[in-house]
Amino acid sequence: MTKTNSLQILKNQLKHFGLNPNEWTMTPQDSRRCLITHRTDKELSFLGYTNLRKPRPEWTTLALRSL
């Protein structure tokens, strides 16, 4: 699975956390972490931890980074 596909799968999974995937941008930080920033309110962000070892990538944790 390509990095782009993995990011899109993870982005779509944001809805499981009550977030609208279309309102967020994702920036990989390393192989297991991703910065998730609101498109219009750049001060609002989460740090997401992923599990890429499963057949499909998935979030293990989302932590509020800033308000």
Coordinates of N, CA and C in Angstrom, one line a residue, residues 15-48:
K15 N -13.6 10.3 10.9 CA -15.0 10.4 11.2 C -15.4 9.5 12.4
H16 N -14.6 8.5 12.7 CA -14.8 7.6 13.8 C -14.5 8.3 15.1
F17 N -13.8 9.5 15.0 CA -13.5 10.3 16.2 C -14.4 11.5 16.2
G18 N -15.4 11.6 15.4 CA -16.3 12.7 15.4 C -15.8 13.9 14.6
L19 N -14.8 13.7 13.7 CA -14.2 14.8 12.9 C -14.6 14.6 11.5
N20 N -14.9 15.7 10.8 CA -15.2 15.7 9.4 C -13.9 15.6 8.6
P21 N -13.6 14.5 7.9 CA -12.3 14.4 7.2 C -12.0 15.6 6.2
N22 N -13.0 16.2 5.7 CA -12.8 17.3 4.7 C -12.3 18.5 5.4
E23 N -12.4 18.6 6.7 CA -12.0 19.8 7.4 C -10.6 19.8 8.0
W24 N -9.9 18.7 7.7 CA -8.6 18.5 8.3 C -7.5 18.2 7.2
T25 N -6.3 18.7 7.5 CA -5.1 18.3 6.7 C -4.2 17.4 7.6
M26 N -3.5 16.5 6.9 CA -2.6 15.6 7.6 C -1.2 15.7 7.1
T27 N -0.3 15.8 8.1 CA 1.2 15.9 7.7 C 1.9 14.8 8.5
P28 N 2.5 13.9 7.8 CA 3.2 12.8 8.5 C 4.4 13.4 9.2
Q29 N 4.6 12.9 10.4 CA 5.7 13.4 11.3 C 6.9 12.4 11.2
D30 N 6.5 11.1 11.2 CA 7.4 10.0 11.1 C 6.6 8.8 10.7
S31 N 7.1 7.6 10.8 CA 6.4 6.4 10.3 C 5.2 6.1 11.2
R32 N 5.1 6.6 12.4 CA 3.9 6.2 13.2 C 3.1 7.4 13.7
R33 N 3.5 8.7 13.4 CA 2.8 9.8 13.9 C 2.4 10.7 12.7
C34 N 1.3 11.4 12.9 CA 0.8 12.3 11.9 C 0.2 13.5 12.6
L35 N 0.5 14.7 12.1 CA -0.1 15.9 12.6 C -1.4 16.2 11.8
I36 N -2.4 16.4 12.6 CA -3.8 16.6 12.0 C -4.2 18.1 12.3
T37 N -4.3 18.9 11.3 CA -4.6 20.3 11.6 C -5.9 20.8 10.9
H38 N -6.7 21.6 11.6 CA -7.9 22.1 11.0 C -7.6 23.0 9.8
R39 N -8.3 22.9 8.8 CA -8.1 23.7 7.6 C -8.2 25.2 7.8
T40 N -9.2 25.6 8.5 CA -9.4 27.1 8.7 C -8.9 27.6 10.0
D41 N -8.9 26.8 11.1 CA -8.4 27.2 12.4 C -7.1 26.4 12.6
K42 N -6.0 27.0 12.1 CA -4.7 26.4 12.1 C -4.1 26.1 13.5
E43 N -4.7 26.8 14.5 CA -4.3 26.6 15.9 C -4.9 25.3 16.5
L44 N -5.9 24.7 15.9 CA -6.5 23.5 16.4 C -5.8 22.3 15.7
S45 N -5.2 21.5 16.5 CA -4.5 20.3 15.9 C -4.5 19.1 16.9
F46 N -4.3 18.0 16.3 CA -4.2 16.7 17.0 C -2.9 16.1 16.5
L47 N -2.3 15.2 17.4 CA -1.2 14.3 17.0 C -1.8 12.9 17.0
G48 N -1.8 12.3 15.8 CA -2.3 10.9 15.7 C -1.2 9.9 15.7

